[in-house]
PDB file of C-alpha atoms in Angstrom:
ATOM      1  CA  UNK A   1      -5.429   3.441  -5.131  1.00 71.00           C
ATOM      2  CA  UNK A   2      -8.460   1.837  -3.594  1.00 73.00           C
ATOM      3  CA  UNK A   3      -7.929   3.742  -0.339  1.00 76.00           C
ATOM      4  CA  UNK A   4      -7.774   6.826  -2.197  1.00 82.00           C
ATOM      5  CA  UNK A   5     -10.966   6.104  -3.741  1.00 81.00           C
ATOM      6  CA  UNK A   6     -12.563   5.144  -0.384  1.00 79.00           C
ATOM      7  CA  UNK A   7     -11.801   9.037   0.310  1.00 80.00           C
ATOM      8  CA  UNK A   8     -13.778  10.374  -2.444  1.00 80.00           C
ATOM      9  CA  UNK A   9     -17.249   8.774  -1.773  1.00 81.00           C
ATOM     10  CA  UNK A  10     -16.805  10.016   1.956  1.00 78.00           C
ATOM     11  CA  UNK A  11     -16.083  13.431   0.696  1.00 76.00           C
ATOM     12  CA  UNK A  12     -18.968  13.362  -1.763  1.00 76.00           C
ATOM     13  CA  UNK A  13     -21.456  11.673   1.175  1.00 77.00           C
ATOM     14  CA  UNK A  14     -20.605  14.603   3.244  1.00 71.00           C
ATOM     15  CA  UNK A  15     -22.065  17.291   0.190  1.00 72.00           C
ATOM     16  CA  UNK A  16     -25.745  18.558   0.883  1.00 71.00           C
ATOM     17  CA  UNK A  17     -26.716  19.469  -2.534  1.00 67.00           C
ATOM     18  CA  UNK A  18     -25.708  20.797  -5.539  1.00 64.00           C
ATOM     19  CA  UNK A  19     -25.458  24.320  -3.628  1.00 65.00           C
ATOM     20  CA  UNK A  20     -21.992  23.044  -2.227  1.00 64.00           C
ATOM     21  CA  UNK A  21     -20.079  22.073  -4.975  1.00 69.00           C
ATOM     22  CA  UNK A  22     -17.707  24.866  -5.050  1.00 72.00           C
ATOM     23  CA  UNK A  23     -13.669  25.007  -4.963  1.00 76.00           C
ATOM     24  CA  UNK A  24     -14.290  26.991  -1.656  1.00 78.00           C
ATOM     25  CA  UNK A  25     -15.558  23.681   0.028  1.00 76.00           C
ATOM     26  CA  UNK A  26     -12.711  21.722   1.556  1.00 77.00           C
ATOM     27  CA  UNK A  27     -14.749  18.014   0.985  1.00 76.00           C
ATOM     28  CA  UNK A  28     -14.889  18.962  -3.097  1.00 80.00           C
ATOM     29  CA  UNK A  29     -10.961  19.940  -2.682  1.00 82.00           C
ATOM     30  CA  UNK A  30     -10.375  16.608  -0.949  1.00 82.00           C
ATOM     31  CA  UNK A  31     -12.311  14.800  -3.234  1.00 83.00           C
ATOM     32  CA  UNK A  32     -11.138  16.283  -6.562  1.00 86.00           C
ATOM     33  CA  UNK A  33      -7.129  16.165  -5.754  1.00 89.00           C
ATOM     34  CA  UNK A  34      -7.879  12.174  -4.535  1.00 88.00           C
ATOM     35  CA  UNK A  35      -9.982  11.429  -7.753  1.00 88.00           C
ATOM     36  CA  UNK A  36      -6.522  13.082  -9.894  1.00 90.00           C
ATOM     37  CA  UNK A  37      -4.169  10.852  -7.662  1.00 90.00           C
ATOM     38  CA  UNK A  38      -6.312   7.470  -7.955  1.00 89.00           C
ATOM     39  CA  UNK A  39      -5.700   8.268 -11.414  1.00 91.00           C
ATOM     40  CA  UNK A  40      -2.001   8.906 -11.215  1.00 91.00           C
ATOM     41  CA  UNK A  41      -1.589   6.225  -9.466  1.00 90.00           C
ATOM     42  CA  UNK A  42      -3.849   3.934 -11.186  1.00 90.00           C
ATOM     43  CA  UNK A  43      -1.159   4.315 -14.237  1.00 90.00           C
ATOM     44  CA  UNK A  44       1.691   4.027 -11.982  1.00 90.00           C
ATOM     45  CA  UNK A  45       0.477   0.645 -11.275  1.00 88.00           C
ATOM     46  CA  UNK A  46      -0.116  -0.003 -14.837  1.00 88.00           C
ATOM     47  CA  UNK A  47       3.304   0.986 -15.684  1.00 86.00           C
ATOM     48  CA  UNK A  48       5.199  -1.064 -13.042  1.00 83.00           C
ATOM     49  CA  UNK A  49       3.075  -4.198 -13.667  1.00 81.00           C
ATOM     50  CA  UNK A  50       4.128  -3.827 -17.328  1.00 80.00           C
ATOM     51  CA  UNK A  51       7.701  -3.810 -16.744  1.00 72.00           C
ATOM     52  CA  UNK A  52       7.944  -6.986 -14.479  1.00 69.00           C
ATOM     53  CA  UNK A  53      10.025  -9.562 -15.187  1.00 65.00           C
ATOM     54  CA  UNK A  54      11.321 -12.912 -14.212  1.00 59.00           C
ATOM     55  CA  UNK A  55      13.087 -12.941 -11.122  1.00 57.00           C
ATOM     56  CA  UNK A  56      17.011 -13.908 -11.397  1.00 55.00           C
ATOM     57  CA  UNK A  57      17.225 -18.049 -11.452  1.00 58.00           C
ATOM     58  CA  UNK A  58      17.843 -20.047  -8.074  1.00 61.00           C
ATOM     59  CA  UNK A  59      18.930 -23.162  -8.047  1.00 62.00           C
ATOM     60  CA  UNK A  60      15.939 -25.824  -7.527  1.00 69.00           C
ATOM     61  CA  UNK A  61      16.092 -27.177  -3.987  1.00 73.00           C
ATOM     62  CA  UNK A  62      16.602 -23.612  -3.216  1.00 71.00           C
ATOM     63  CA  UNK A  63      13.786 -22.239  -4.797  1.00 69.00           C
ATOM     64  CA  UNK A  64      11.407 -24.962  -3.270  1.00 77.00           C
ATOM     65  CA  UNK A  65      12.396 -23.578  -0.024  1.00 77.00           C
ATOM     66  CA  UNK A  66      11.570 -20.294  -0.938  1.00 75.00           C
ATOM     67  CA  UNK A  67       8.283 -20.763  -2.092  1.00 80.00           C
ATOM     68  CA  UNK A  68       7.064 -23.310   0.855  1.00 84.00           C
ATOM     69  CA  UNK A  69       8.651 -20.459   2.708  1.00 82.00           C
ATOM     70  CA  UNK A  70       6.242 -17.567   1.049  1.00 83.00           C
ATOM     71  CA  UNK A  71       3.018 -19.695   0.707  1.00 88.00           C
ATOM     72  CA  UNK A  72       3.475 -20.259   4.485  1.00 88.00           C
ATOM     73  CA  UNK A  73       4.270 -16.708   4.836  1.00 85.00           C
ATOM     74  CA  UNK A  74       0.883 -15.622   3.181  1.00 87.00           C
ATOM     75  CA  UNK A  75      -1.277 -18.029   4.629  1.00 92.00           C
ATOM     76  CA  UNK A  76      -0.369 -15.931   8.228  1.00 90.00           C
ATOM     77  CA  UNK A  77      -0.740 -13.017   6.384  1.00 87.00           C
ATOM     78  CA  UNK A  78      -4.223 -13.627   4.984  1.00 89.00           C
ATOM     79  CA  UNK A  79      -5.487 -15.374   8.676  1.00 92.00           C
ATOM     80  CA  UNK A  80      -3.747 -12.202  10.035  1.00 89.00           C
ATOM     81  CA  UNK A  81      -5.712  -9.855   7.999  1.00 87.00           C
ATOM     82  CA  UNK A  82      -8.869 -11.937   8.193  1.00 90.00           C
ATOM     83  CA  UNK A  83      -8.667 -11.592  11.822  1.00 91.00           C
ATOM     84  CA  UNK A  84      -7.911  -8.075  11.996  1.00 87.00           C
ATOM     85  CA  UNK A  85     -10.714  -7.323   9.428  1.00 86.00           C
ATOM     86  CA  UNK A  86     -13.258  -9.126  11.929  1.00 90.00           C
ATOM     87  CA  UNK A  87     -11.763  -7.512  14.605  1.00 88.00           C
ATOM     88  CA  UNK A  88     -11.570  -3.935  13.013  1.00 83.00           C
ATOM     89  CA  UNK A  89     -15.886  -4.853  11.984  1.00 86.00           C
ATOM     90  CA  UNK A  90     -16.336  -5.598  15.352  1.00 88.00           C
ATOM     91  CA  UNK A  91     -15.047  -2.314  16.926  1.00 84.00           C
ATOM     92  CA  UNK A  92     -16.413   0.080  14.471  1.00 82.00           C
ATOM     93  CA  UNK A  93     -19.653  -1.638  14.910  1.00 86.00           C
ATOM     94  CA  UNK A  94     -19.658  -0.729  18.613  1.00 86.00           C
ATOM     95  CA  UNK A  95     -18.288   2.955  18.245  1.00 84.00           C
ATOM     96  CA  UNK A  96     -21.278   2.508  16.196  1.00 82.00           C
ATOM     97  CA  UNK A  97     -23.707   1.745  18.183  1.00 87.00           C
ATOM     98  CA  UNK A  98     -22.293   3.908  20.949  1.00 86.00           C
ATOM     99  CA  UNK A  99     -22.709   6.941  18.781  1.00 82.00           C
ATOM    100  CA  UNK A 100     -26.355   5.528  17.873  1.00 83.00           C
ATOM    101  CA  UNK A 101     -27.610   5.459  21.790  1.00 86.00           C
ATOM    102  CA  UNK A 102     -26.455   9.263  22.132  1.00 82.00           C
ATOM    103  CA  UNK A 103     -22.948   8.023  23.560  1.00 82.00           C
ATOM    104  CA  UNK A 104     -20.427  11.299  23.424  1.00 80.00           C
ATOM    105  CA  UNK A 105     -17.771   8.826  21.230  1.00 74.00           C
ATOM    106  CA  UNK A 106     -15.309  10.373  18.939  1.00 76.00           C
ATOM    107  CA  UNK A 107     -15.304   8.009  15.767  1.00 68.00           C
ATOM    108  CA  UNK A 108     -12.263   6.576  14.750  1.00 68.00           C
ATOM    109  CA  UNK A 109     -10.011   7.652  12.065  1.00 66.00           C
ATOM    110  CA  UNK A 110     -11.300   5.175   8.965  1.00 64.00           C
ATOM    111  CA  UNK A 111      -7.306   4.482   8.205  1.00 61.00           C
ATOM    112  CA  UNK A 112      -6.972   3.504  11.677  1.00 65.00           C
ATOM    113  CA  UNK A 113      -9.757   1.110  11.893  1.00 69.00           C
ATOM    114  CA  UNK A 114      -7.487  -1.799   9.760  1.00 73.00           C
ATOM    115  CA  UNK A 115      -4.895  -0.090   7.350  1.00 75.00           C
ATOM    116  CA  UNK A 116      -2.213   1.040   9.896  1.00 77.00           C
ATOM    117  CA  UNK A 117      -1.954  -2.734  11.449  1.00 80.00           C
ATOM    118  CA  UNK A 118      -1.851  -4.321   8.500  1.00 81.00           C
ATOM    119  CA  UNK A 119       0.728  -2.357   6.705  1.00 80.00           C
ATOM    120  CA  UNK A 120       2.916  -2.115   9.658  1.00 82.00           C
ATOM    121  CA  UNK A 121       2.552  -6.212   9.594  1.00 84.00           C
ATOM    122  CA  UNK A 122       3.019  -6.579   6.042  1.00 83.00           C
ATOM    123  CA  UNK A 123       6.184  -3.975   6.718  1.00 85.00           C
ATOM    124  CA  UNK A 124       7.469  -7.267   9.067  1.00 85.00           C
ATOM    125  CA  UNK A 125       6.563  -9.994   6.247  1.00 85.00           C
ATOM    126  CA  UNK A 126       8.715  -7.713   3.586  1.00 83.00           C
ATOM    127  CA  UNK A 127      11.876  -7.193   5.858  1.00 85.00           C
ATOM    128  CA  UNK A 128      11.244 -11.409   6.433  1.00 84.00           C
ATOM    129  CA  UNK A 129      11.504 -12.020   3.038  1.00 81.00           C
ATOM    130  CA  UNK A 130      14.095  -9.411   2.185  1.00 81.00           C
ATOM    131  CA  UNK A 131      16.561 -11.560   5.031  1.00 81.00           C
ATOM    132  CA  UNK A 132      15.430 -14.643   3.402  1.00 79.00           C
ATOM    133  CA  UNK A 133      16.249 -13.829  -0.229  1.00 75.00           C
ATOM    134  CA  UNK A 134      20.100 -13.382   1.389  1.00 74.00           C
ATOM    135  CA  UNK A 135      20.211 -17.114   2.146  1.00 74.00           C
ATOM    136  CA  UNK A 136      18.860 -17.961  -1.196  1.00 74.00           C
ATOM    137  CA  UNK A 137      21.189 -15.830  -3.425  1.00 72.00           C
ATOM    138  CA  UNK A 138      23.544 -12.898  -3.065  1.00 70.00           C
ATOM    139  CA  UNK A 139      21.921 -11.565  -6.301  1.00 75.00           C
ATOM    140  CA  UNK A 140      22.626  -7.374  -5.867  1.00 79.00           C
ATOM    141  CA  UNK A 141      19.774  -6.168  -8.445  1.00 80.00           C
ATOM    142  CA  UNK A 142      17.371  -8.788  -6.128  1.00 79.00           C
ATOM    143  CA  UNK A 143      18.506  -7.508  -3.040  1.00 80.00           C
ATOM    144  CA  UNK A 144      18.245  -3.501  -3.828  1.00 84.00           C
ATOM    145  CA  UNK A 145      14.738  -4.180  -5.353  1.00 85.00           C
ATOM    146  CA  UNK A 146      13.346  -6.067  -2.245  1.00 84.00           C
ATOM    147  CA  UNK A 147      14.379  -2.929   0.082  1.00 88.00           C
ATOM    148  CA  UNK A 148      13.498  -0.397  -2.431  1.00 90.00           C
ATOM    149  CA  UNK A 149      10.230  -1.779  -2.118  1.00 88.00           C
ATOM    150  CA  UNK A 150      10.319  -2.500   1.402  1.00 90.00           C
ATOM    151  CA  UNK A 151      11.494   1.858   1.580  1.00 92.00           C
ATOM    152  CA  UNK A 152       7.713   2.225   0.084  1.00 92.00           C
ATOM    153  CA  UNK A 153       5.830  -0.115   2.089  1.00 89.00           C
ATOM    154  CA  UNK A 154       6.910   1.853   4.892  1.00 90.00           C
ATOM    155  CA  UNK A 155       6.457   5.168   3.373  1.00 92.00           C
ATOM    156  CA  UNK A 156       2.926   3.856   2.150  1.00 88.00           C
ATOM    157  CA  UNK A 157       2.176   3.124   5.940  1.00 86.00           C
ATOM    158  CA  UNK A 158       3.314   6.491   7.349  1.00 89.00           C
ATOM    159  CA  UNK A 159       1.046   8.061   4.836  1.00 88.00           C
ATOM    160  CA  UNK A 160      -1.786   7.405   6.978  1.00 83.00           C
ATOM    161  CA  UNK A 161      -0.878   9.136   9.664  1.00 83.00           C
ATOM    162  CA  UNK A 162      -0.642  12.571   7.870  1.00 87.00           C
ATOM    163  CA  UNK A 163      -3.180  15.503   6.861  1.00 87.00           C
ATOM    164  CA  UNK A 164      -5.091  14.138   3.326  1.00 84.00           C
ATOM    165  CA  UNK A 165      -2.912  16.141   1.181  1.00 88.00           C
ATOM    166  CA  UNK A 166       0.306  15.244   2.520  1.00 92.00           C
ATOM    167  CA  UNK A 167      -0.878  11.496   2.883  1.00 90.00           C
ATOM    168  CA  UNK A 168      -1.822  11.786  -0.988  1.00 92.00           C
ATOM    169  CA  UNK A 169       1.733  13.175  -1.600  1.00 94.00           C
ATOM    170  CA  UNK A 170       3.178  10.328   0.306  1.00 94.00           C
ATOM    171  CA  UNK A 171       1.917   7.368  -1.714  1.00 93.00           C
ATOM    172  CA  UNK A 172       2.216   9.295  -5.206  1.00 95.00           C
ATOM    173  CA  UNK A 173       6.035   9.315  -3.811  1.00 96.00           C
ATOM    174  CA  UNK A 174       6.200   5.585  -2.356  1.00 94.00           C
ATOM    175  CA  UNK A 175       4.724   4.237  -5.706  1.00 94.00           C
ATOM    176  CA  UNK A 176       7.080   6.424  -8.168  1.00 95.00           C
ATOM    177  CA  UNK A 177      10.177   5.529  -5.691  1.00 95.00           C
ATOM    178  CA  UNK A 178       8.746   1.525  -6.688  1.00 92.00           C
ATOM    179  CA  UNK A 179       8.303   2.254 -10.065  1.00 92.00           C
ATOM    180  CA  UNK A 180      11.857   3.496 -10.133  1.00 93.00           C
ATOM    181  CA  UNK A 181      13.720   1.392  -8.283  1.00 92.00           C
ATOM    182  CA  UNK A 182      11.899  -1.696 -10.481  1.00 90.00           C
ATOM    183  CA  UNK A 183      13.176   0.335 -13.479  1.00 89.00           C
ATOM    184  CA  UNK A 184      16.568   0.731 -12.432  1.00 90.00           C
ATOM    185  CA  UNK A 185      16.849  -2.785 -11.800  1.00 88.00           C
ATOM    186  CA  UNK A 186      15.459  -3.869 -14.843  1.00 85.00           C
ATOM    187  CA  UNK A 187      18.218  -1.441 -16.966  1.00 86.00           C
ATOM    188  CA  UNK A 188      21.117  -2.950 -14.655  1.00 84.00           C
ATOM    189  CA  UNK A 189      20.016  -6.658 -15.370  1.00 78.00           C
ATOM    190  CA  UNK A 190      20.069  -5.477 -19.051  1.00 75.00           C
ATOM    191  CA  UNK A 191      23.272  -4.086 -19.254  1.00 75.00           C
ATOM    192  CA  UNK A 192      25.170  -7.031 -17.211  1.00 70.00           C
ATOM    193  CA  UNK A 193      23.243  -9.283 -19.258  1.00 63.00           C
ATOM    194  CA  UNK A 194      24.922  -7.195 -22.633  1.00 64.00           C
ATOM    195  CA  UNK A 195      28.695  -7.159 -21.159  1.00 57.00           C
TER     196      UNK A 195
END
């Protein structure tokens, strides 16, 4: 959602004046169709964090293991993206400059700069986890909701590699298919729990 956002004050930095608001200008296009799907899926977020709920119960000595195993897991994540965040300054900061001294640089994609890397890392740290929640229980609503989301991490990552609209269309997709694979789960653990 925050990405999207991102798009629309680019699109609205690139307008000259009132004179170029218009539905004929691609940048007000861009901007209007990102500030709807923020929105959508500002309340697809709203709607899946409502309807979480306790995870299914591991034993104790297993769950210890899991969570040493996660809080080491996001401490790499969080020095990975640190690092890459630095790294991505660092190199924008130079294109930069380059393009301040009269260089003939092509500036990068803003999506490329730190977004592709770090989803296609935090792709990785899913499918981890995913093979890790196999040795700690054979639980099949558990198992179908860690690869249903792990489906729209890596839809959510090919999304920005596409033309705006399609990208748009892409996470809309990725965070409905979450929304209803998290619902579906729910419904099944309801109706085992019933029979």
């Amino acid at each position: 959602m925050l990405i999207v956002m991102r798009r629309v004050f680019k699109d609205i930095a690139h307008l000259d004046g009132f004179d170029t608001v218009s539905l004929e200008n691609p940048d007000i296009v861009h901007a209007l169709s990102d500030m709807l799907g923020a929105f959508l899926l500002f309340l697809i977020a709203r709607r899946f964090t409502a309807g979480l709920r306790p995870s299914v119960q591991i034993d104790d000595a297993s769950l210890a293991k899991l969570v040493v195993f996660k809080k080491g897991l996001a401490i790499l994540l969080g020095a990975f993206a640190a690092t890459l965040a630095l790294y991505s300054f660092f190199e924008w900061a130079v294109e930069m400059y380059a393009l301040g001294t009269g260089e003939d640089v092509i500036p990068a994609d803003t999506n490329a700069i730190f977004y592709e890397d770090f989803f296609g890392v935090l792709v990785l740290v899913d499918v981890l986890l995913l093979l890790l929640s196999f040795a700690v229980t054979r639980d099949k609503h558990l198992v179908f909701r860690n690869m249903g989301f792990i489906a729209s991490a890596v839809i959510v990552r090919l999304s920005f590699s596409a033309p705006r609209l399609q990208s748009l269309a892409l996470l809309l997709f990725a965070s409905v298919f979450a929304l209803l694979v998290q619902v579906t789960v729910n419904r099944l653990r309801d109706d085992d729990v019933d029979a």
